[in-house]
Amino acid sequence: MFVTGLVLAAGGSHRLGQPKQLLPYGDTTLLDAVLRAARECAFDQLLVTLGGAAEEVRETVDLSATTVVLNPSYGTGCSSSIVSALEVVDNRTVGIVLMLGDQPGVRVRSARSVIQSEAPIAVCRYRDGIGHPFWFARSVFPELANLHGDKGVWKLIESGRHAVVEVPVDTEVPADVDTWDDYESLLAQGIER
């Protein structure tokens, strides 16, 4: 089964005032930590979308074993990154696993679990709610290609147009970083290996 991993890392980090992808996290950066986990998933294709601070990210982050997708429309929301990435998804891909570039706490086994769901859409059901990584089968790609804004994926999941499998994960939803408070909270939780 040919699977594509997609890491969304094109955001402009306006609330932080600097590229969150490059914030220190353990011995690396936030985005490096996410990509390290994504590589451990052994996806057949690994895409990472860049937009805001793309050149700085290219100079700093280890992008080996990835295909970089530049999203010039990153300011319109993460849906534009998904649309951009779909243009380069391998024709053999049966589905994509969607991960966030500012969410280093996602575990490899969570990604593997959503893939094994065999559903059109699968999400992780954490103890405190729904979270990434998400799985989208190829049958859902036409709708992904028409998403708009920052919450387009969530609207698709909640639309009822596709069966959505909730894969149980016995932890809290992994923290993502949108503000300095989020970042400080993430660091206070400690670095998971």
Coordinates of N, CA and C in Angstrom, one line a residue:
M1 N 0.9 -1.2 0.0 CA 0.0 0.0 0.0 C 0.9 1.2 0.0
F2 N 0.7 2.1 -1.0 CA 1.5 3.3 -1.2 C 0.9 4.5 -0.4
V3 N 1.6 5.0 0.6 CA 1.0 6.1 1.4 C 1.9 7.3 1.4
T4 N 1.2 8.5 1.3 CA 1.9 9.7 1.3 C 1.7 10.4 2.7
G5 N 2.8 10.9 3.3 CA 2.8 11.7 4.5 C 2.8 13.2 4.0
L6 N 2.0 14.0 4.6 CA 2.0 15.4 4.3 C 2.1 16.2 5.6
V7 N 3.2 17.0 5.7 CA 3.5 17.8 6.8 C 3.2 19.3 6.4
L8 N 2.2 19.9 7.1 CA 1.9 21.3 6.8 C 2.8 22.2 7.6
A9 N 3.6 23.0 6.9 CA 4.6 23.8 7.6 C 4.8 25.2 6.9
A10 N 3.7 25.6 6.2 CA 3.8 26.8 5.4 C 3.3 28.1 6.1
G11 N 2.8 28.0 7.4 CA 2.3 29.1 8.1 C 3.2 30.3 8.2
G12 N 2.7 31.5 8.3 CA 3.5 32.7 8.5 C 3.8 33.0 9.9
S13 N 3.3 32.3 10.9 CA 3.6 32.6 12.3 C 3.4 34.0 12.7
H14 N 2.3 34.6 12.3 CA 2.1 36.0 12.6 C 1.9 36.3 14.1
R15 N 1.3 35.4 14.8 CA 1.1 35.6 16.3 C 2.4 35.6 17.0
L16 N 3.4 34.8 16.5 CA 4.6 34.7 17.2 C 5.6 35.7 16.8
G17 N 5.5 36.2 15.6 CA 6.4 37.3 15.2 C 7.8 36.7 14.6
Q18 N 7.9 35.4 14.6 CA 9.1 34.7 14.0 C 8.6 33.3 13.6
P19 N 9.4 32.7 12.7 CA 9.0 31.4 12.2 C 8.9 30.3 13.2
K20 N 7.7 29.8 13.5 CA 7.6 28.8 14.6 C 8.3 27.5 14.2
Q21 N 8.4 27.3 12.9 CA 9.0 26.1 12.4 C 10.4 25.9 12.9
L22 N 11.1 27.1 13.2 CA 12.5 27.1 13.6 C 12.7 27.3 15.1
L23 N 11.6 27.3 15.9 CA 11.8 27.4 17.3 C 12.5 26.2 17.9
P24 N 13.4 26.4 18.8 CA 14.2 25.3 19.4 C 13.2 24.3 20.1
Y25 N 13.5 23.0 19.9 CA 12.8 22.0 20.5 C 13.8 20.8 20.8
G26 N 14.2 20.6 22.0 CA 15.2 19.6 22.3 C 16.5 20.0 21.6
D27 N 17.1 19.1 20.9 CA 18.3 19.3 20.2 C 18.1 19.8 18.8
T28 N 16.9 20.2 18.4 CA 16.6 20.5 17.1 C 15.5 21.7 17.0
T29 N 14.7 21.7 16.0 CA 13.6 22.7 15.9 C 12.3 21.9 15.9
L30 N 11.2 22.7 16.0 CA 9.9 22.1 16.0 C 9.7 21.3 14.7
L31 N 10.0 21.9 13.6 CA 9.7 21.2 12.3 C 10.6 20.0 12.1
D32 N 11.9 20.2 12.5 CA 12.8 19.0 12.5 C 12.2 17.8 13.3
A33 N 11.7 18.1 14.5 CA 11.1 17.1 15.3 C 9.9 16.4 14.6
V34 N 9.1 17.2 14.0 CA 7.9 16.6 13.3 C 8.4 15.7 12.1
L35 N 9.4 16.3 11.3 CA 9.9 15.5 10.2 C 10.6 14.2 10.6
R36 N 11.2 14.3 11.7 CA 11.9 13.1 12.3 C 10.8 12.0 12.5
A37 N 9.8 12.4 13.1 CA 8.7 11.4 13.4 C 8.1 10.9 12.1
A38 N 7.9 11.9 11.1 CA 7.3 11.5 9.8 C 8.2 10.5 9.1
R39 N 9.5 10.7 9.2 CA 10.4 9.8 8.5 C 10.3 8.4 9.2
E40 N 10.1 8.3 10.5 CA 10.0 7.1 11.2 C 8.7 6.3 10.7
C41 N 7.8 7.0 10.2 CA 6.5 6.4 9.7 C 6.8 5.6 8.5
A42 N 7.9 5.8 7.8 CA 8.3 5.1 6.6 C 7.2 5.3 5.5
F43 N 6.7 6.5 5.3 CA 5.8 6.8 4.2 C 6.5 6.5 2.9
D44 N 5.8 6.2 1.9 CA 6.3 5.9 0.6 C 6.7 7.3 -0.1
Q45 N 6.0 8.3 0.3 CA 6.3 9.6 -0.2 C 6.1 10.6 1.0
L46 N 7.0 11.5 1.2 CA 6.9 12.5 2.3 C 6.9 13.9 1.7
L47 N 5.8 14.6 1.8 CA 5.8 16.0 1.4 C 5.8 16.9 2.6
V48 N 6.4 18.1 2.4 CA 6.3 19.1 3.4 C 6.0 20.4 2.7
T49 N 5.0 21.1 3.1 CA 4.7 22.4 2.5 C 5.3 23.6 3.2
L50 N 5.9 24.5 2.5 CA 6.5 25.7 3.0 C 5.9 26.9 2.3
G51 N 5.9 28.0 3.1 CA 5.4 29.2 2.5 C 6.1 30.4 3.3
G52 N 5.6 30.8 4.4 CA 6.2 31.8 5.3 C 7.6 31.3 5.7
A53 N 8.6 32.1 5.5 CA 10.0 31.8 5.9 C 10.6 30.6 5.2
A54 N 10.1 30.3 4.0 CA 10.5 29.1 3.3 C 12.1 29.1 3.1
E55 N 12.7 30.2 2.8 CA 14.2 30.2 2.6 C 14.9 29.9 3.9
E56 N 14.4 30.5 5.0 CA 15.1 30.2 6.3 C 14.9 28.8 6.7
V57 N 13.7 28.2 6.5 CA 13.4 26.9 6.8 C 14.3 25.9 6.0
R58 N 14.5 26.2 4.7 CA 15.3 25.4 3.8 C 16.8 25.4 4.3
E59 N 17.2 26.6 4.8 CA 18.6 26.7 5.3 C 18.9 26.0 6.6
T60 N 17.8 25.9 7.4 CA 18.0 25.4 8.8 C 17.5 24.0 9.1
V61 N 16.4 23.6 8.5 CA 15.8 22.3 8.8 C 16.3 21.2 7.8
D62 N 16.4 20.0 8.4 CA 16.8 18.8 7.6 C 15.6 18.4 6.8
L63 N 15.6 18.7 5.5 CA 14.5 18.3 4.6 C 14.8 17.1 3.8
S64 N 15.8 16.4 4.2 CA 16.2 15.2 3.4 C 15.0 14.2 3.4
A65 N 14.9 13.4 2.4 CA 13.9 12.4 2.2 C 12.5 13.0 2.2
T66 N 12.4 14.3 1.8 CA 11.1 14.9 1.7 C 11.0 15.6 0.3
T67 N 9.8 15.8 -0.2 CA 9.6 16.7 -1.3 C 9.0 18.0 -0.8
V68 N 9.7 19.1 -1.1 CA 9.2 20.4 -0.6 C 8.2 20.9 -1.6
V69 N 7.1 21.3 -1.1 CA 6.0 21.9 -1.9 C 5.9 23.4 -1.5
L70 N 6.2 24.3 -2.3 CA 6.0 25.7 -2.0 C 4.6 26.2 -2.2
N71 N 4.0 26.8 -1.2 CA 2.7 27.3 -1.2 C 2.7 28.8 -1.2
P72 N 2.6 29.5 -2.3 CA 2.6 30.9 -2.4 C 1.3 31.5 -1.7
S73 N 0.3 30.8 -1.6 CA -1.0 31.3 -1.0 C -1.1 30.9 0.5
Y74 N 0.0 30.7 1.2 CA 0.0 30.2 2.6 C -0.8 31.1 3.5
G75 N -0.9 32.4 3.2 CA -1.6 33.3 4.0 C -3.1 33.1 4.0
T76 N -3.7 32.3 3.1 CA -5.1 32.1 3.1 C -5.6 30.9 3.9
G77 N -4.7 30.3 4.6 CA -5.0 29.1 5.5 C -4.4 27.8 5.0
C78 N -4.4 26.9 5.9 CA -3.7 25.6 5.7 C -4.4 24.8 4.5
S79 N -5.6 25.1 4.2 CA -6.3 24.4 3.1 C -5.5 24.6 1.8
S80 N -4.9 25.8 1.6 CA -4.2 26.1 0.4 C -2.9 25.2 0.3
S81 N -2.4 24.8 1.5 CA -1.2 23.9 1.5 C -1.6 22.5 1.0
I82 N -2.8 22.1 1.5 CA -3.2 20.8 1.0 C -3.5 20.7 -0.5
V83 N -4.1 21.8 -0.9 CA -4.4 21.9 -2.4 C -3.1 21.9 -3.2
S84 N -2.1 22.7 -2.7 CA -0.8 22.7 -3.4 C -0.2 21.3 -3.4
A85 N -0.2 20.6 -2.3 CA 0.4 19.3 -2.2 C -0.2 18.3 -3.0
L86 N -1.5 18.3 -3.2 CA -2.2 17.3 -4.0 C -1.7 17.3 -5.4
E87 N -1.2 18.4 -5.9 CA -0.7 18.5 -7.2 C 0.5 17.6 -7.4
V88 N 1.3 17.2 -6.4 CA 2.5 16.4 -6.5 C 2.4 15.1 -5.8
V89 N 1.2 14.7 -5.3 CA 1.0 13.4 -4.7 C 1.2 12.3 -5.8
D90 N 1.9 11.3 -5.4 CA 2.2 10.2 -6.3 C 0.9 9.6 -6.8
N91 N 0.9 9.2 -8.1 CA -0.3 8.6 -8.6 C -0.6 7.2 -7.9
R92 N 0.4 6.6 -7.3 CA 0.1 5.3 -6.7 C -0.4 5.4 -5.3
T93 N -0.5 6.6 -4.8 CA -0.9 6.9 -3.4 C -2.4 6.4 -3.2
V94 N -2.6 5.6 -2.1 CA -3.9 5.2 -1.8 C -4.6 6.2 -0.8
G95 N -3.7 7.0 -0.1 CA -4.2 8.0 0.8 C -3.0 8.8 1.4
I96 N -3.4 9.9 2.1 CA -2.4 10.7 2.8 C -2.7 10.8 4.3
V97 N -1.6 10.9 5.0 CA -1.6 11.1 6.4 C -1.2 12.6 6.6
L98 N -2.1 13.3 7.2 CA -1.9 14.8 7.4 C -1.3 15.0 8.8
M99 N -0.2 15.7 8.8 CA 0.5 16.1 10.1 C 0.7 17.6 10.1
L100 N 0.8 18.1 11.3 CA 1.1 19.6 11.4 C 2.5 19.8 11.8
G101 N 3.2 20.8 11.1 CA 4.6 21.1 11.4 C 4.9 21.7 12.7
D102 N 3.8 22.1 13.4 CA 4.1 22.7 14.8 C 3.5 21.8 15.9
Q103 N 3.5 20.5 15.6 CA 2.9 19.5 16.6 C 3.9 18.3 16.7
P104 N 5.0 18.6 17.5 CA 6.0 17.5 17.6 C 5.6 16.3 18.4
G105 N 4.6 16.4 19.2 CA 4.2 15.3 20.1 C 3.4 14.2 19.5
V106 N 3.2 14.3 18.2 CA 2.4 13.2 17.5 C 3.3 11.9 17.5
R107 N 2.7 10.8 17.8 CA 3.5 9.5 17.9 C 3.3 8.8 16.6
V108 N 4.4 8.1 16.2 CA 4.4 7.3 15.0 C 3.3 6.3 15.0
R109 N 3.0 5.6 16.1 CA 2.0 4.6 16.1 C 0.6 5.2 15.9
S110 N 0.4 6.5 16.2 CA -0.9 7.1 15.8 C -1.0 7.2 14.3
A111 N 0.0 7.6 13.6 CA 0.0 7.7 12.2 C -0.3 6.3 11.6
R112 N 0.4 5.3 12.1 CA 0.2 4.0 11.6 C -1.2 3.5 11.8
S113 N -1.8 3.9 12.9 CA -3.2 3.4 13.3 C -4.2 4.0 12.3
V114 N -4.1 5.3 12.0 CA -5.1 5.9 11.1 C -5.0 5.3 9.7
I115 N -3.8 4.9 9.3 CA -3.6 4.2 8.0 C -4.3 2.9 8.0
Q116 N -4.2 2.2 9.0 CA -4.8 0.8 9.1 C -6.3 0.8 9.2
S117 N -6.9 2.0 9.4 CA -8.4 2.1 9.6 C -9.1 1.6 8.3
E118 N -8.5 1.8 7.2 CA -9.2 1.5 5.9 C -10.4 2.2 5.6
A119 N -10.5 3.4 6.2 CA -11.7 4.3 6.1 C -11.4 5.4 5.1
P120 N -12.5 6.0 4.6 CA -12.2 7.2 3.7 C -11.5 8.3 4.5
I121 N -11.9 8.5 5.8 CA -11.3 9.5 6.7 C -11.1 8.8 8.0
A122 N -9.9 9.0 8.6 CA -9.7 8.5 10.0 C -9.0 9.6 10.8
V123 N -9.4 9.8 12.0 CA -8.8 10.8 12.9 C -8.4 10.1 14.2
C124 N -7.6 10.7 14.9 CA -7.2 10.2 16.3 C -8.2 10.7 17.3
R125 N -8.7 9.8 18.1 CA -9.6 10.1 19.2 C -8.8 10.0 20.5
Y126 N -8.2 11.2 20.9 CA -7.4 11.3 22.1 C -8.4 11.3 23.3
R127 N -7.8 11.2 24.5 CA -8.6 11.3 25.7 C -9.4 12.6 25.8
D128 N -8.9 13.6 25.3 CA -9.5 14.9 25.4 C -10.1 15.5 24.1
G129 N -10.2 14.7 23.1 CA -10.7 15.2 21.8 C -10.1 14.6 20.6
I130 N -10.5 15.2 19.5 CA -10.1 14.7 18.2 C -8.8 15.5 17.8
G131 N -7.9 14.8 17.1 CA -6.6 15.5 16.7 C -5.9 14.8 15.6
H132 N -4.8 15.4 15.2 CA -4.0 14.8 14.1 C -3.1 13.7 14.7
P133 N -2.6 12.9 13.8 CA -2.7 12.9 12.4 C -4.1 12.4 11.9
F134 N -4.4 12.9 10.7 CA -5.6 12.5 10.0 C -5.2 11.7 8.8
W135 N -6.1 10.8 8.4 CA -6.0 10.0 7.2 C -7.1 10.3 6.2
F136 N -6.7 10.5 4.9 CA -7.7 10.8 3.9 C -7.4 9.8 2.7
A137 N -8.3 8.9 2.4 CA -8.2 8.0 1.3 C -8.3 8.7 0.0
R138 N -7.8 8.2 -1.1 CA -7.8 8.8 -2.4 C -9.2 9.2 -2.8
S139 N -10.2 8.5 -2.4 CA -11.6 8.8 -2.7 C -12.0 10.2 -2.2
V140 N -11.3 10.7 -1.3 CA -11.6 12.0 -0.7 C -10.8 13.1 -1.3
F141 N -9.8 12.8 -2.1 CA -9.0 13.8 -2.7 C -9.7 14.9 -3.5
P142 N -10.8 14.6 -4.3 CA -11.5 15.7 -5.0 C -12.0 16.7 -4.0
E143 N -12.5 16.3 -2.9 CA -13.0 17.3 -1.9 C -11.9 18.1 -1.2
L144 N -10.8 17.4 -0.9 CA -9.6 18.1 -0.4 C -9.1 19.2 -1.3
A145 N -9.2 18.9 -2.6 CA -8.7 19.8 -3.6 C -9.6 21.1 -3.7
N146 N -10.7 21.1 -3.1 CA -11.6 22.2 -3.1 C -11.8 22.9 -1.7
L147 N -10.9 22.6 -0.8 CA -11.0 23.2 0.5 C -10.5 24.6 0.5
H148 N -11.0 25.4 1.4 CA -10.6 26.8 1.6 C -10.5 27.1 3.0
G149 N -9.6 28.1 3.3 CA -9.4 28.6 4.7 C -8.6 27.7 5.6
D150 N -8.7 28.1 6.9 CA -7.9 27.5 7.9 C -8.6 26.2 8.5
K151 N -9.9 26.1 8.4 CA -10.6 25.0 9.1 C -11.3 24.1 8.1
G152 N -10.9 24.2 6.8 CA -11.5 23.4 5.8 C -11.5 21.9 6.0
V153 N -10.4 21.4 6.5 CA -10.3 20.0 6.8 C -11.3 19.6 7.9
W154 N -11.4 20.4 8.9 CA -12.4 20.1 10.0 C -13.8 20.1 9.5
K155 N -14.1 21.0 8.6 CA -15.5 21.1 8.1 C -15.8 19.8 7.2
L156 N -14.8 19.4 6.5 CA -14.9 18.2 5.7 C -15.2 17.0 6.6
I157 N -14.4 16.9 7.7 CA -14.5 15.7 8.6 C -15.9 15.8 9.3
E158 N -16.4 16.9 9.6 CA -17.7 17.1 10.3 C -18.9 17.1 9.3
S159 N -18.6 17.1 8.0 CA -19.7 17.3 7.1 C -20.7 16.1 7.0
G160 N -20.2 14.9 7.4 CA -21.1 13.7 7.3 C -21.1 13.1 5.9
R161 N -20.3 13.6 4.9 CA -20.3 13.1 3.6 C -19.5 11.8 3.4
H162 N -18.6 11.6 4.4 CA -17.7 10.4 4.3 C -17.8 9.7 5.7
A163 N -17.6 8.4 5.7 CA -17.4 7.7 6.9 C -16.1 8.2 7.6
V164 N -16.2 8.5 8.9 CA -15.0 8.9 9.6 C -14.8 7.9 10.8
V165 N -13.6 7.3 10.8 CA -13.3 6.3 11.8 C -12.4 7.1 12.9
E166 N -12.8 6.9 14.1 CA -12.0 7.5 15.2 C -11.2 6.4 15.8
V167 N -9.9 6.6 15.7 CA -8.9 5.7 16.2 C -8.5 6.1 17.6
P168 N -8.7 5.2 18.6 CA -8.4 5.6 20.0 C -6.9 5.7 20.2
V169 N -6.6 6.8 20.9 CA -5.2 7.0 21.3 C -5.2 7.4 22.8
D170 N -4.5 6.7 23.6 CA -4.6 6.9 25.1 C -3.7 7.9 25.6
T171 N -3.7 9.1 25.0 CA -3.0 10.2 25.5 C -3.8 11.5 25.3
E172 N -3.3 12.6 25.7 CA -4.0 13.9 25.4 C -3.7 14.3 24.0
V173 N -4.5 15.2 23.4 CA -4.2 15.7 22.1 C -2.8 16.4 22.1
P174 N -1.9 16.0 21.2 CA -0.6 16.7 21.2 C -0.7 18.2 21.0
A175 N 0.1 18.9 21.8 CA 0.0 20.4 21.7 C 0.6 20.9 20.4
D176 N 0.0 21.9 19.8 CA 0.5 22.6 18.7 C 0.9 24.0 19.2
V177 N 1.7 24.7 18.4 CA 2.2 26.0 18.8 C 1.7 27.1 17.9
D178 N 0.8 28.0 18.5 CA 0.4 29.1 17.7 C 0.8 30.4 18.4
T179 N 1.0 30.4 19.7 CA 1.4 31.5 20.5 C 2.6 31.2 21.4
W180 N 3.2 32.3 22.0 CA 4.3 32.0 22.9 C 3.8 31.2 24.1
D181 N 2.6 31.4 24.6 CA 2.1 30.6 25.7 C 2.1 29.1 25.3
D182 N 1.6 28.8 24.1 CA 1.6 27.4 23.6 C 3.0 26.8 23.6
Y183 N 3.9 27.6 23.1 CA 5.3 27.2 23.0 C 5.9 26.9 24.4
E184 N 5.7 27.8 25.4 CA 6.1 27.6 26.7 C 5.5 26.4 27.4
S185 N 4.2 26.2 27.1 CA 3.5 25.0 27.6 C 4.1 23.7 27.0
L186 N 4.3 23.7 25.8 CA 4.9 22.6 25.1 C 6.3 22.2 25.7
L187 N 7.1 23.2 25.9 CA 8.4 23.0 26.5 C 8.3 22.5 27.9
A188 N 7.3 23.0 28.7 CA 7.1 22.5 30.1 C 6.7 21.1 30.1
Q189 N 6.0 20.6 29.1 CA 5.6 19.2 29.1 C 6.8 18.2 28.9
G190 N 7.9 18.7 28.4 CA 9.1 17.9 28.2 C 9.1 17.4 26.8
I191 N 10.3 16.9 26.4 CA 10.5 16.4 25.0 C 10.3 14.9 25.0
E192 N 9.4 14.4 24.1 CA 9.2 13.0 24.0 C 10.1 12.4 22.9
R193 N 10.6 11.3 23.1 CA 11.4 10.6 22.2 C 10.7 9.3 21.7

